[in-house]
Amino acid sequence: MDFTVPGEWVDFGDALLKFVDREVAPLEHEHRALLSSERTVYAPDGRFSPEVLALRRQVRMRSAELGFYTALSPESLGGGGLGAQAACYIQERLNAHVGPDRPLVQTVVLPSPFTNGLSPVLKHLDPAVLESVHDELASGGKTMCFGLSEPDAGSDVFGMRTRAVRDGDHWIINGTKQWITNAPYADYAMVFAVTDEEKARAHKGGITGFFLPTSTPGFSVPSVIPTMGHLGGDIAIVSLDAVRVPDTHRLGPVDKGLLVALDGVNAGRLSMAASCIGLAQWALTQAIEYSKVRKTFGGPISNHQAVQFMLAECAMDIYSAKSMIRHCAWLVDQGQPATKEVSMVKASATEMVGRVFDRAIQVHGAMGLTNELRLEAGYRYARTLRIPDGTSEIQRRTIARQLLGGDTSI
Ligand SMILES: Cc1cc2nc3c(=O)[nH]c(=O)nc-3n(C[C@H](O)[C@H](O)[C@H](O)COP(=O)(O)OP(=O)(O)OC[C@H]3O[C@@H](n4cnc5c(N)ncnc54)[C@H](O)[C@@H]3O)c2cc1C
């Protein structure tokens, strides 16, 4: 295999980082009073404050104007279609450069790959409907959310209680979605509902995807769910009360919604893993620099073998996850099956970044526990990643099922 990074990706990465440094960082600096405290980042109900939302929109739209926002989306949707390897390389560079906890950068400069922007899930939308929303999604002017999970259906998707019932050339959807990223702010929602009880009970399909404006009567977001010590956030509960959706707004064929959803989820897993590599590199860089300047017992702590080992273990962790991801993205770009590989990469990278932040905090001593250096925020963020887009246990379940089903190549 040739691991040489093509010049085109390097140029893209350079330009993206320049954009962040020249346009986003100054904006963060200008609004640092607003952005430095969660009490002003979030409104009392946990939603981003209107000022933060306006800034996020401004950055999104500027990123789109410069061609970054949709560069990683499929070509068939009008995106840059750079492919999985390029997407991983670029996510990794962005995250290694900016680190964690930058509300104007993370998932704004580059959208999360399936819940926003020109999501691959939109390939399953009726062409006329897609055309009517394409430009506003591509420009970053409007955003989406992806509603699969429910209070009683996370890992076990077939536990879904949301129902869609046909009513002439429409569907009526009733149910509750939970943990839905960007739901409080989204203009459109991709929502999945049971359309055939028997098939769903037998785990043989029976779930259909729908695309709808969040302004549709009956769609509401009753509450945001703050997690991991935050005062607010972007994951929320969605209530669907007799929401009427035209059949033309279906995502893919009736009863085949899970295949549609997986199209997005798989892209999300790889991208999340790549962002973990970048974040882990960022944390290791902080730890290396600190270890050279912090002195104990008459010399820098980098002289102590125990500290050196922590740095070395971080590097070993990052290198192995990075090698896995490069290979997996290559398989995806070749069009080869990569079900167990994507799961291995998602589980490994999200677990790896937790270990690296843990060690980076340890190297910083008490300083690591403050949020001066954003290590503490990174540690909390890293901890969240083992749950969305399939938990670590569900990834292992997928890997084992593939192995036991005969896919034993490694
Ligand atoms: C930050 C964040 C953002 C999210 N964004 C979205 C979103 O935009 N859209 C969306 O639809 N969902 C979203 N989710 C939901 C996410 O996909 C679910 O939380 C996840 O699938 C796990 O489901 P659960 O929380 O119900 O846990 P459960 O399924 O209840 O699992 C609980 C525990 O049991 C384990 N477990 C369950 N089944 C098995 C099994 N068969 N074998 C072994 N262990 C098992 C799990 O691994 C876990 O440890 C998000 C979640 C988070 C945290």
Short mmCIF file of C-alpha atoms and ligand atoms in Angstrom, two decimals:
data_model
loop_
_atom_site.label_atom_id
_atom_site.label_comp_id
_atom_site.label_asym_id
_atom_site.label_seq_id
_atom_site.Cartn_x
_atom_site.Cartn_y
_atom_site.Cartn_z
CA MET A 1 0.00 0.00 0.00
CA ASP A 2 1.09 3.54 -0.75
CA PHE A 3 0.56 5.87 2.20
CA THR A 4 1.81 8.97 0.40
CA VAL A 5 -0.69 11.76 1.00
CA PRO A 6 -1.63 13.30 -2.37
CA GLY A 7 -0.73 16.97 -2.80
CA GLU A 8 -4.40 17.81 -3.40
CA TRP A 9 -5.35 16.68 0.13
CA VAL A 10 -2.38 18.49 1.66
CA ASP A 11 -3.38 21.72 -0.12
CA PHE A 12 -6.96 21.29 1.04
CA GLY A 13 -5.83 20.70 4.63
CA ASP A 14 -3.49 23.72 4.53
CA ALA A 15 -6.26 25.95 3.17
CA LEU A 16 -8.75 24.71 5.76
CA LEU A 17 -6.39 25.39 8.66
CA LYS A 18 -5.59 28.82 7.22
CA PHE A 19 -9.33 29.56 7.13
CA VAL A 20 -9.65 28.55 10.79
CA ASP A 21 -6.67 30.67 11.81
CA ARG A 22 -7.50 33.72 9.72
CA GLU A 23 -11.29 33.86 10.03
CA VAL A 24 -12.61 31.66 12.83
CA ALA A 25 -9.96 32.22 15.52
CA PRO A 26 -10.30 36.04 15.27
CA LEU A 27 -14.07 35.66 15.59
CA GLU A 28 -13.55 33.51 18.70
CA HIS A 29 -11.18 36.15 20.04
CA GLU A 30 -13.62 38.98 19.34
CA HIS A 31 -16.41 37.09 21.14
CA ARG A 32 -14.32 35.51 23.88
CA ALA A 33 -16.48 36.96 26.68
CA LEU A 34 -19.49 35.19 25.16
CA LEU A 35 -17.70 31.94 24.32
CA SER A 36 -15.58 31.49 27.43
CA SER A 37 -18.42 30.68 29.80
CA GLU A 38 -21.13 28.06 29.43
CA ARG A 39 -23.44 30.51 31.22
CA THR A 40 -23.36 32.69 28.11
CA VAL A 41 -22.80 29.97 25.49
CA TYR A 42 -26.13 28.42 26.51
CA ALA A 43 -29.52 29.96 27.23
CA PRO A 44 -31.19 28.92 30.53
CA ASP A 45 -33.12 26.14 28.71
CA GLY A 46 -29.84 24.53 27.58
CA ARG A 47 -30.04 25.64 23.95
CA PHE A 48 -27.15 27.56 22.40
CA SER A 49 -27.78 31.28 22.95
CA PRO A 50 -29.00 33.21 19.87
CA GLU A 51 -25.60 34.98 19.63
CA VAL A 52 -23.72 31.66 19.52
CA LEU A 53 -26.16 30.26 16.97
CA ALA A 54 -25.66 33.34 14.77
CA LEU A 55 -21.87 32.94 14.95
CA ARG A 56 -22.08 29.24 14.13
CA ARG A 57 -24.26 30.05 11.13
CA GLN A 58 -21.80 32.72 9.99
CA VAL A 59 -18.86 30.27 10.16
CA ARG A 60 -20.84 27.50 8.44
CA MET A 61 -21.84 29.73 5.58
CA ARG A 62 -18.34 31.14 5.15
CA SER A 63 -16.92 27.59 5.17
CA ALA A 64 -19.44 26.69 2.46
CA GLU A 65 -18.60 29.80 0.44
CA LEU A 66 -14.94 28.80 0.45
CA GLY A 67 -15.79 25.23 -0.60
CA PHE A 68 -14.87 23.44 2.65
CA TYR A 69 -18.30 22.66 4.08
CA THR A 70 -19.37 20.21 1.36
CA ALA A 71 -15.96 19.06 0.11
CA LEU A 72 -16.23 15.69 1.86
CA SER A 73 -19.81 14.99 0.70
CA PRO A 74 -20.65 12.62 -2.17
CA GLU A 75 -20.06 13.93 -5.68
CA SER A 76 -23.49 12.66 -6.75
CA LEU A 77 -25.02 15.23 -4.37
CA GLY A 78 -22.83 18.04 -5.65
CA GLY A 79 -20.21 17.66 -2.93
CA GLY A 80 -16.46 17.50 -3.47
CA GLY A 81 -16.46 13.69 -3.27
CA LEU A 82 -12.90 13.57 -1.96
CA GLY A 83 -13.41 10.03 -0.66
CA ALA A 84 -12.94 8.26 2.66
CA GLN A 85 -9.14 8.44 2.87
CA ALA A 86 -9.10 12.17 2.15
CA ALA A 87 -11.96 12.75 4.60
CA CYS A 88 -10.03 10.93 7.35
CA TYR A 89 -6.81 12.81 6.62
CA ILE A 90 -8.61 16.18 6.70
CA GLN A 91 -10.61 15.45 9.87
CA GLU A 92 -7.43 14.31 11.56
CA ARG A 93 -5.53 17.48 10.60
CA LEU A 94 -8.37 19.79 11.60
CA ASN A 95 -8.74 18.21 15.04
CA ALA A 96 -4.99 18.01 15.66
CA HIS A 97 -4.80 21.72 14.87
CA VAL A 98 -7.76 23.07 16.84
CA GLY A 99 -8.06 20.57 19.72
CA PRO A 100 -11.30 19.98 21.61
CA ASP A 101 -14.09 22.29 22.74
CA ARG A 102 -14.23 24.92 20.01
CA PRO A 103 -17.97 25.60 19.51
CA LEU A 104 -17.34 27.60 16.33
CA VAL A 105 -15.17 24.90 14.77
CA GLN A 106 -16.23 21.38 15.76
CA THR A 107 -19.00 20.13 13.42
CA VAL A 108 -19.38 23.69 12.07
CA VAL A 109 -16.43 24.20 9.72
CA LEU A 110 -16.94 20.62 8.48
CA PRO A 111 -20.41 19.23 9.23
CA SER A 112 -20.78 15.86 10.91
CA PRO A 113 -20.90 13.67 7.82
CA PHE A 114 -24.39 12.24 7.97
CA THR A 115 -26.49 14.39 10.23
CA ASN A 116 -25.80 17.61 8.37
CA GLY A 117 -24.70 19.31 5.16
CA LEU A 118 -24.96 17.16 2.03
CA SER A 119 -25.42 13.94 4.01
CA PRO A 120 -25.11 10.68 2.00
CA VAL A 121 -28.58 9.83 3.34
CA LEU A 122 -29.98 12.52 1.01
CA LYS A 123 -29.11 10.25 -1.95
CA HIS A 124 -32.25 8.34 -1.00
CA LEU A 125 -34.52 11.38 -1.32
CA ASP A 126 -36.86 12.03 -4.25
CA PRO A 127 -34.82 14.15 -6.75
CA ALA A 128 -37.43 16.95 -6.89
CA VAL A 129 -37.57 17.23 -3.09
CA LEU A 130 -33.77 17.13 -2.91
CA GLU A 131 -33.52 19.90 -5.48
CA SER A 132 -35.85 22.10 -3.45
CA VAL A 133 -33.60 21.94 -0.35
CA HIS A 134 -30.18 21.24 -1.84
CA ASP A 135 -28.79 24.75 -2.05
CA GLU A 136 -29.84 25.86 1.41
CA LEU A 137 -28.26 22.73 2.95
CA ALA A 138 -25.11 23.05 0.84
CA SER A 139 -24.70 26.73 1.74
CA GLY A 140 -24.93 26.00 5.48
CA GLY A 141 -27.93 28.32 5.68
CA LYS A 142 -30.15 25.48 6.86
CA THR A 143 -29.28 22.43 8.96
CA MET A 144 -30.68 18.97 9.71
CA CYS A 145 -30.90 16.32 12.37
CA PHE A 146 -31.06 12.53 12.18
CA GLY A 147 -33.66 10.85 14.38
CA LEU A 148 -33.15 7.13 14.83
CA SER A 149 -32.68 6.57 18.59
CA GLU A 150 -35.51 6.58 21.10
CA PRO A 151 -35.91 6.23 24.87
CA ASP A 152 -36.31 2.44 24.43
CA ALA A 153 -34.35 1.96 21.23
CA GLY A 154 -30.65 2.81 21.11
CA SER A 155 -28.45 -0.20 20.41
CA ASP A 156 -31.58 -2.23 19.81
CA VAL A 157 -33.05 -0.23 16.93
CA PHE A 158 -35.93 -2.67 16.50
CA GLY A 159 -37.21 -1.61 19.91
CA MET A 160 -38.41 1.52 18.08
CA ARG A 161 -41.90 2.68 19.05
CA THR A 162 -42.33 5.51 16.56
CA ARG A 163 -44.93 4.51 14.00
CA ALA A 164 -45.72 5.84 10.53
CA VAL A 165 -49.12 4.94 9.11
CA ARG A 166 -50.15 5.58 5.51
CA ASP A 167 -52.94 8.08 4.92
CA GLY A 168 -53.53 8.29 1.15
CA ASP A 169 -50.43 9.90 -0.36
CA HIS A 170 -49.18 10.94 3.09
CA TRP A 171 -47.86 9.26 6.22
CA ILE A 172 -48.80 10.13 9.79
CA ILE A 173 -45.91 9.77 12.24
CA ASN A 174 -46.26 9.45 16.02
CA GLY A 175 -43.51 8.83 18.55
CA THR A 176 -40.56 10.19 20.52
CA LYS A 177 -36.91 10.40 19.53
CA GLN A 178 -34.10 10.91 22.03
CA TRP A 179 -30.45 12.01 21.98
CA ILE A 180 -30.91 13.68 18.60
CA THR A 181 -27.94 15.88 17.73
CA ASN A 182 -28.78 19.38 16.43
CA ALA A 183 -32.53 18.76 16.84
CA PRO A 184 -33.14 22.06 18.70
CA TYR A 185 -31.71 24.08 15.81
CA ALA A 186 -32.43 21.96 12.73
CA ASP A 187 -34.58 23.17 9.84
CA TYR A 188 -35.09 19.63 8.53
CA ALA A 189 -35.20 16.21 10.17
CA MET A 190 -34.51 12.71 8.88
CA VAL A 191 -36.79 10.54 10.97
CA PHE A 192 -37.12 6.74 11.08
CA ALA A 193 -40.36 4.95 11.99
CA VAL A 194 -41.82 1.45 12.00
CA THR A 195 -44.05 0.93 8.96
CA ASP A 196 -44.47 -2.86 9.18
CA GLU A 197 -44.87 -4.31 12.69
CA GLU A 198 -44.35 -7.92 11.68
CA LYS A 199 -41.15 -7.32 9.74
CA ALA A 200 -39.78 -5.13 12.53
CA ARG A 201 -40.64 -7.77 15.17
CA ALA A 202 -38.80 -10.38 13.08
CA HIS A 203 -35.84 -7.93 12.64
CA LYS A 204 -36.38 -8.16 8.87
CA GLY A 205 -36.85 -4.49 7.93
CA GLY A 206 -40.18 -2.79 8.52
CA ILE A 207 -38.59 0.59 9.30
CA THR A 208 -38.85 3.52 6.86
CA GLY A 209 -37.01 6.85 6.72
CA PHE A 210 -38.70 10.23 6.16
CA PHE A 211 -37.43 13.73 5.49
CA LEU A 212 -39.43 16.64 6.85
CA PRO A 213 -39.20 20.31 7.72
CA THR A 214 -39.05 20.73 11.49
CA SER A 215 -41.73 23.41 11.06
CA THR A 216 -44.24 20.63 10.20
CA PRO A 217 -47.15 20.77 12.68
CA GLY A 218 -46.68 18.14 15.42
CA PHE A 219 -42.86 18.25 15.35
CA SER A 220 -41.42 19.73 18.52
CA VAL A 221 -38.27 19.65 20.65
CA PRO A 222 -39.50 19.76 24.24
CA SER A 223 -36.06 19.67 25.87
CA VAL A 224 -32.32 19.71 25.40
CA ILE A 225 -30.34 17.02 27.26
CA PRO A 226 -27.16 18.39 28.86
CA THR A 227 -24.47 15.69 29.20
CA MET A 228 -21.01 15.26 30.80
CA GLY A 229 -21.09 18.35 33.00
CA HIS A 230 -22.26 20.80 30.32
CA LEU A 231 -25.00 23.32 31.06
CA GLY A 232 -26.58 22.74 27.65
CA GLY A 233 -25.79 21.23 24.31
CA ASP A 234 -27.16 20.13 21.03
CA ILE A 235 -28.70 16.74 21.79
CA ALA A 236 -32.41 16.75 22.48
CA ILE A 237 -35.72 14.97 22.68
CA VAL A 238 -37.98 15.15 19.64
CA SER A 239 -41.71 14.70 19.93
CA LEU A 240 -43.70 13.60 16.86
CA ASP A 241 -47.40 14.13 17.34
CA ALA A 242 -49.44 13.16 14.25
CA VAL A 243 -46.79 14.63 11.96
CA ARG A 244 -48.07 14.51 8.38
CA VAL A 245 -45.42 13.82 5.74
CA PRO A 246 -46.01 13.39 1.97
CA ASP A 247 -44.97 10.04 0.52
CA THR A 248 -42.60 11.94 -1.79
CA HIS A 249 -40.56 12.80 1.33
CA ARG A 250 -39.67 9.19 2.01
CA LEU A 251 -35.96 8.31 2.33
CA GLY A 252 -35.54 5.20 0.18
CA PRO A 253 -38.02 2.34 -0.23
CA VAL A 254 -40.74 1.54 2.29
CA ASP A 255 -39.49 -0.81 5.06
CA LYS A 256 -35.83 -0.42 4.03
CA GLY A 257 -35.02 2.57 6.23
CA LEU A 258 -32.31 0.86 8.27
CA LEU A 259 -30.17 0.33 5.16
CA VAL A 260 -30.62 4.03 4.41
CA ALA A 261 -29.65 4.96 7.96
CA LEU A 262 -26.57 2.73 7.89
CA ASP A 263 -25.33 4.55 4.79
CA GLY A 264 -24.94 7.57 7.01
CA VAL A 265 -23.92 5.89 10.24
CA ASN A 266 -20.94 4.14 8.62
CA ALA A 267 -19.59 7.41 7.21
CA GLY A 268 -20.08 8.90 10.67
CA ARG A 269 -18.13 6.14 12.40
CA LEU A 270 -15.09 6.58 10.18
CA SER A 271 -15.15 10.35 10.49
CA MET A 272 -15.50 10.19 14.27
CA ALA A 273 -12.55 7.82 14.44
CA ALA A 274 -10.45 10.19 12.32
CA SER A 275 -11.31 13.12 14.57
CA CYS A 276 -10.12 10.99 17.54
CA ILE A 277 -6.70 10.58 15.91
CA GLY A 278 -6.42 14.36 15.53
CA LEU A 279 -7.59 15.09 19.07
CA ALA A 280 -5.22 12.50 20.50
CA GLN A 281 -2.32 14.04 18.57
CA TRP A 282 -3.31 17.45 19.95
CA ALA A 283 -3.34 16.09 23.52
CA LEU A 284 0.02 14.36 23.08
CA THR A 285 1.55 17.58 21.73
CA GLN A 286 0.35 19.43 24.85
CA ALA A 287 1.82 16.71 27.07
CA ILE A 288 5.20 16.70 25.30
CA GLU A 289 5.50 20.50 25.51
CA TYR A 290 4.47 20.62 29.17
CA SER A 291 6.82 17.81 30.13
CA LYS A 292 9.75 19.85 28.79
CA VAL A 293 8.95 22.97 30.81
CA ARG A 294 7.54 21.65 34.10
CA LYS A 295 10.35 20.98 36.55
CA THR A 296 10.44 18.64 39.56
CA PHE A 297 13.41 17.32 41.54
CA GLY A 298 15.78 19.69 39.78
CA GLY A 299 14.89 18.96 36.16
CA PRO A 300 12.08 18.80 33.60
CA ILE A 301 9.56 16.03 34.20
CA SER A 302 10.43 14.70 30.72
CA ASN A 303 13.61 13.36 32.38
CA HIS A 304 11.54 10.92 34.42
CA GLN A 305 11.08 7.55 32.79
CA ALA A 306 7.53 7.23 34.15
CA VAL A 307 6.57 10.39 32.26
CA GLN A 308 8.45 9.29 29.14
CA PHE A 309 6.50 6.02 29.18
CA MET A 310 3.19 7.86 29.28
CA LEU A 311 4.23 9.86 26.21
CA ALA A 312 5.46 6.71 24.46
CA GLU A 313 2.24 4.84 25.19
CA CYS A 314 0.22 7.71 23.73
CA ALA A 315 2.30 7.56 20.56
CA MET A 316 1.89 3.77 20.33
CA ASP A 317 -1.85 4.12 20.76
CA ILE A 318 -2.18 6.86 18.15
CA TYR A 319 0.03 5.10 15.63
CA SER A 320 -1.90 1.84 15.76
CA ALA A 321 -5.30 3.55 15.52
CA LYS A 322 -4.05 5.75 12.69
CA SER A 323 -2.73 2.76 10.75
CA MET A 324 -6.04 0.96 11.16
CA ILE A 325 -8.03 3.92 9.97
CA ARG A 326 -5.85 4.48 6.92
CA HIS A 327 -6.32 0.87 5.88
CA CYS A 328 -10.05 0.87 6.57
CA ALA A 329 -10.60 4.09 4.59
CA TRP A 330 -8.62 2.57 1.76
CA LEU A 331 -10.94 -0.47 1.75
CA VAL A 332 -13.95 1.87 1.65
CA ASP A 333 -12.48 3.85 -1.25
CA GLN A 334 -11.83 0.57 -3.12
CA GLY A 335 -15.50 -0.31 -2.69
CA GLN A 336 -14.52 -3.39 -0.70
CA PRO A 337 -16.67 -4.67 2.17
CA ALA A 338 -15.50 -3.12 5.44
CA THR A 339 -18.27 -3.78 7.96
CA LYS A 340 -16.08 -5.31 10.66
CA GLU A 341 -13.18 -2.98 9.84
CA VAL A 342 -15.32 0.16 10.32
CA SER A 343 -16.50 -1.26 13.65
CA MET A 344 -12.93 -2.12 14.70
CA VAL A 345 -11.77 1.37 13.82
CA LYS A 346 -14.68 3.12 15.60
CA ALA A 347 -14.25 1.14 18.80
CA SER A 348 -10.42 1.31 18.79
CA ALA A 349 -10.11 5.02 18.02
CA THR A 350 -12.76 6.18 20.50
CA GLU A 351 -11.23 4.04 23.26
CA MET A 352 -7.72 5.17 22.31
CA VAL A 353 -8.52 8.90 22.55
CA GLY A 354 -9.85 8.39 26.08
CA ARG A 355 -6.59 6.73 27.16
CA VAL A 356 -4.49 9.45 25.55
CA PHE A 357 -6.40 12.31 27.22
CA ASP A 358 -6.18 10.46 30.53
CA ARG A 359 -2.38 10.23 30.27
CA ALA A 360 -2.06 13.80 28.99
CA ILE A 361 -3.92 14.99 32.10
CA GLN A 362 -1.67 12.86 34.29
CA VAL A 363 1.45 14.41 32.74
CA HIS A 364 0.03 17.87 33.57
CA GLY A 365 -0.64 17.03 37.23
CA ALA A 366 -3.19 19.35 38.85
CA MET A 367 -2.92 21.71 35.88
CA GLY A 368 -4.51 18.98 33.77
CA LEU A 369 -7.61 19.01 35.92
CA THR A 370 -8.26 22.71 35.34
CA ASN A 371 -9.61 23.68 31.97
CA GLU A 372 -6.81 26.19 31.31
CA LEU A 373 -5.46 23.99 28.55
CA ARG A 374 -8.79 22.43 27.47
CA LEU A 375 -7.52 18.97 28.42
CA GLU A 376 -10.33 18.51 30.91
CA ALA A 377 -12.97 19.38 28.28
CA GLY A 378 -11.21 17.06 25.83
CA TYR A 379 -11.26 14.23 28.37
CA ARG A 380 -15.00 14.65 28.90
CA TYR A 381 -15.62 14.88 25.16
CA ALA A 382 -13.49 11.79 24.50
CA ARG A 383 -15.54 9.87 27.06
CA THR A 384 -18.76 10.61 25.20
CA LEU A 385 -17.54 9.09 21.93
CA ARG A 386 -17.75 5.45 23.00
CA ILE A 387 -21.55 5.74 22.94
CA PRO A 388 -22.96 7.48 19.82
CA ASP A 389 -22.94 5.83 16.38
CA GLY A 390 -22.94 2.40 18.04
CA THR A 391 -21.40 1.75 21.46
CA SER A 392 -18.07 -0.03 21.86
CA GLU A 393 -20.00 -3.18 22.80
CA ILE A 394 -22.19 -2.98 19.70
CA GLN A 395 -19.06 -2.57 17.53
CA ARG A 396 -17.62 -5.73 19.14
CA ARG A 397 -20.92 -7.49 18.53
CA THR A 398 -20.74 -6.54 14.83
CA ILE A 399 -17.10 -7.66 14.57
CA ALA A 400 -17.88 -11.02 16.22
CA ARG A 401 -20.94 -11.58 14.05
CA GLN A 402 -18.88 -10.94 10.92
CA LEU A 403 -16.15 -13.33 12.14
CA LEU A 404 -18.64 -16.06 13.02
CA GLY A 405 -20.41 -15.52 9.70
CA GLY A 406 -17.22 -16.33 7.79
CA ASP A 407 -15.64 -12.89 7.32
CA THR A 408 -12.39 -13.87 9.00
CA SER A 409 -9.90 -11.92 6.87
CA ILE A 410 -7.82 -9.49 8.89
C1 LIG B 1 -23.57 12.64 22.14
C2 LIG B 1 -24.58 11.74 21.51
C3 LIG B 1 -25.14 12.08 20.30
C4 LIG B 1 -26.11 11.27 19.72
N1 LIG B 1 -26.69 11.66 18.54
C5 LIG B 1 -27.66 10.90 17.98
C6 LIG B 1 -28.33 11.33 16.79
O1 LIG B 1 -28.04 12.40 16.22
N2 LIG B 1 -29.31 10.54 16.29
C7 LIG B 1 -29.66 9.36 16.87
O2 LIG B 1 -30.55 8.70 16.35
N3 LIG B 1 -29.05 8.93 18.01
C8 LIG B 1 -28.07 9.67 18.58
N4 LIG B 1 -27.46 9.26 19.74
C9 LIG B 1 -27.91 8.03 20.40
C10 LIG B 1 -26.92 6.89 20.31
O3 LIG B 1 -26.88 6.37 19.01
C11 LIG B 1 -27.32 5.86 21.37
O4 LIG B 1 -27.11 6.46 22.64
C12 LIG B 1 -26.50 4.57 21.25
O5 LIG B 1 -26.86 3.86 20.10
C13 LIG B 1 -26.68 3.67 22.48
O6 LIG B 1 -28.03 3.51 22.81
P1 LIG B 1 -28.53 3.72 24.31
O7 LIG B 1 -27.98 5.00 24.80
O8 LIG B 1 -30.00 3.55 24.31
O9 LIG B 1 -27.85 2.57 25.15
P2 LIG B 1 -28.41 1.07 25.28
O10 LIG B 1 -28.72 0.52 23.94
O11 LIG B 1 -29.50 1.06 26.30
O12 LIG B 1 -27.14 0.33 25.87
C14 LIG B 1 -26.81 0.36 27.26
C15 LIG B 1 -25.56 -0.47 27.47
O13 LIG B 1 -25.82 -1.84 27.10
C16 LIG B 1 -24.89 -2.26 26.12
N5 LIG B 1 -25.54 -3.17 25.18
C17 LIG B 1 -26.74 -3.01 24.59
N6 LIG B 1 -27.01 -4.05 23.80
C18 LIG B 1 -25.95 -4.89 23.87
C19 LIG B 1 -25.62 -6.15 23.28
N7 LIG B 1 -26.41 -6.74 22.39
N8 LIG B 1 -24.43 -6.69 23.58
C20 LIG B 1 -23.59 -6.10 24.46
N9 LIG B 1 -23.85 -4.92 25.06
C21 LIG B 1 -25.01 -4.32 24.76
C22 LIG B 1 -24.45 -0.97 25.44
O14 LIG B 1 -23.20 -1.11 24.77
C23 LIG B 1 -24.40 -0.02 26.61
O15 LIG B 1 -23.19 -0.21 27.30
C24 LIG B 1 -26.49 10.06 20.34
C25 LIG B 1 -25.92 9.72 21.58
C26 LIG B 1 -24.98 10.54 22.15
C27 LIG B 1 -24.39 10.16 23.49
#
